[in-house]
XYZ file of C-alpha atoms in Angstrom:
166
model
C -4.872 10.370 5.776
C -4.302 12.463 4.147
C -5.525 15.691 5.564
C -3.450 18.455 5.104
C -2.224 18.270 1.169
C -5.080 15.377 0.298
C -4.418 12.241 -1.553
C -1.974 12.931 -4.408
C -1.885 10.765 -7.780
C 1.737 10.220 -8.295
C 5.259 10.727 -7.252
C 5.428 13.957 -9.772
C 2.044 15.936 -8.322
C 4.201 15.400 -4.555
C 7.349 16.654 -5.960
C 5.503 19.960 -7.870
C 3.580 20.173 -4.274
C 7.644 19.985 -2.287
C 8.987 22.311 -5.173
C 6.562 25.272 -4.380
C 7.266 24.896 -0.142
C 11.120 24.969 -0.801
C 10.589 28.059 -3.023
C 9.002 29.297 -0.517
C 11.055 28.595 2.173
C 8.653 26.744 3.969
C 10.262 23.720 5.649
C 7.904 23.034 8.101
C 4.814 22.601 5.460
C 7.528 20.403 3.029
C 8.232 17.918 6.635
C 4.049 17.866 6.984
C 4.121 16.607 3.712
C 6.823 14.370 3.751
C 4.871 12.894 6.532
C 1.880 12.990 5.183
C 3.122 10.796 2.361
C 5.012 8.548 4.564
C 8.534 9.805 2.938
C 11.156 10.289 6.159
C 11.487 13.831 7.481
C 15.325 12.357 6.281
C 14.505 12.888 2.742
C 12.746 16.076 3.559
C 15.356 17.576 4.522
C 18.009 15.951 2.341
C 15.564 17.565 -1.073
C 15.416 21.469 1.576
C 19.046 21.264 1.800
C 18.616 20.950 -1.911
C 21.069 17.795 -2.071
C 18.942 16.249 -4.443
C 16.565 17.198 -7.513
C 13.464 15.602 -6.003
C 11.615 14.536 -2.683
C 10.785 11.545 -4.244
C 10.308 8.669 -7.182
C 7.785 6.643 -8.080
C 8.866 3.864 -5.616
C 9.889 5.739 -2.735
C 5.559 7.622 -3.370
C 4.302 4.419 -3.566
C 5.649 2.735 -0.311
C 5.494 5.769 1.510
C 1.936 5.458 0.638
C 1.396 2.247 1.900
C 3.431 2.482 4.658
C 1.123 5.784 5.492
C -2.008 3.641 5.188
C -0.807 0.356 7.095
C -0.004 2.614 10.066
C -3.169 3.025 9.857
C -5.138 -0.244 8.775
C -2.176 -2.139 11.377
C -2.301 -5.280 9.306
C -1.133 -8.585 10.945
C -0.239 -11.844 10.374
C -0.871 -12.406 6.259
C -2.196 -9.071 5.998
C 1.818 -7.848 7.555
C 3.060 -10.094 4.610
C 1.032 -8.803 2.095
C 2.220 -5.263 2.888
C 5.395 -6.552 2.871
C 4.917 -7.974 -0.799
C 3.249 -4.880 -2.106
C 6.364 -2.284 -0.977
C 9.300 -4.726 -2.542
C 7.095 -4.844 -5.469
C 7.212 -1.313 -5.580
C 10.899 -1.192 -5.955
C 10.956 -3.832 -8.407
C 8.013 -3.055 -10.836
C 7.586 0.775 -11.772
C 4.284 0.236 -13.272
C 2.938 -1.354 -9.755
C 4.419 1.335 -8.317
C 2.760 4.412 -10.226
C -0.617 2.394 -9.667
C -0.434 1.571 -6.369
C 0.210 5.732 -6.024
C -2.618 6.751 -7.245
C -5.959 8.052 -6.286
C -8.669 5.749 -5.914
C -6.232 2.653 -5.095
C -5.859 1.976 -1.366
C -4.198 -1.264 0.480
C -7.773 -1.171 2.473
C -8.698 -1.591 -0.744
C -5.876 -3.772 -2.004
C -6.655 -6.084 0.917
C -10.077 -6.321 0.935
C -10.076 -8.106 -2.568
C -7.622 -10.366 -1.394
C -10.339 -11.192 1.661
C -13.119 -11.220 -0.782
C -11.318 -13.757 -3.197
C -10.122 -16.301 0.289
C -13.774 -15.794 1.214
C -15.473 -17.384 -2.002
C -12.683 -19.962 -2.444
C -12.690 -21.213 1.545
C -12.779 -25.200 1.602
C -13.716 -27.807 4.086
C -10.529 -28.870 6.174
C -10.138 -32.908 6.313
C -12.165 -33.649 9.690
C -9.311 -35.198 10.793
C -6.850 -32.157 10.222
C -9.768 -30.484 12.373
C -9.263 -33.335 14.983
C -5.543 -33.036 15.081
C -5.806 -29.513 15.816
C -7.745 -30.288 18.557
C -10.626 -27.917 17.400
C -14.146 -29.489 18.548
C -15.988 -28.427 15.405
C -18.085 -30.370 13.730
C -16.738 -28.500 10.553
C -13.961 -25.848 9.165
C -13.245 -23.695 6.392
C -10.407 -21.933 4.897
C -9.804 -19.781 2.649
C -5.978 -18.127 2.323
C -4.461 -17.711 -0.847
C -0.995 -19.199 -1.119
C 1.854 -16.283 -2.443
C 1.665 -17.156 -5.970
C -2.721 -16.377 -5.974
C -2.031 -13.072 -3.589
C 0.944 -11.917 -6.055
C -1.807 -11.608 -9.419
C -4.143 -10.595 -6.699
C -2.479 -8.111 -5.605
C -1.040 -6.519 -8.910
C -4.863 -7.344 -10.754
C -6.051 -5.032 -7.659
C -3.771 -2.556 -8.743
C -3.123 -2.205 -12.042
C -6.763 -3.001 -13.398
C -8.082 -0.036 -15.318
C -10.477 2.093 -13.652
C -11.000 3.155 -9.718
C -10.135 1.642 -6.478
C -11.945 0.810 -3.727
C -11.058 2.612 -0.784
């Protein structure tokens, strides 16, 4: 991921690179820049044609990064739900969108933050629930955060000061 242009820290950095490519008439690499950052090729074409003033804004850059990372990680079930929450939150919360795009912050690190909490907060499941599930194990532990807790953990990961966990 980010093999051609490298990880960019902001929409502004992406847009400066896009402007340089546009000024050079390099539509091919502009499309590669968009693809690498999870930005729809149609947006790149509109930008190249002069139909928009920039390739992306903070939300588009953050959602694009999240989608590019998710394509590599292939999250399923609850982890896929977390990814969708992050993307939706970037539309409504510019501070979070800026934080998601920052270098050093990653979807892998965020899911790791949630997983660490899950592991540390696990609890024993009642034996009657285990029996009702048809599980023959003597003991089962769970630790999946509820959505309210997951939202707090996601914001905590992206908005805390300092670098991130890759």
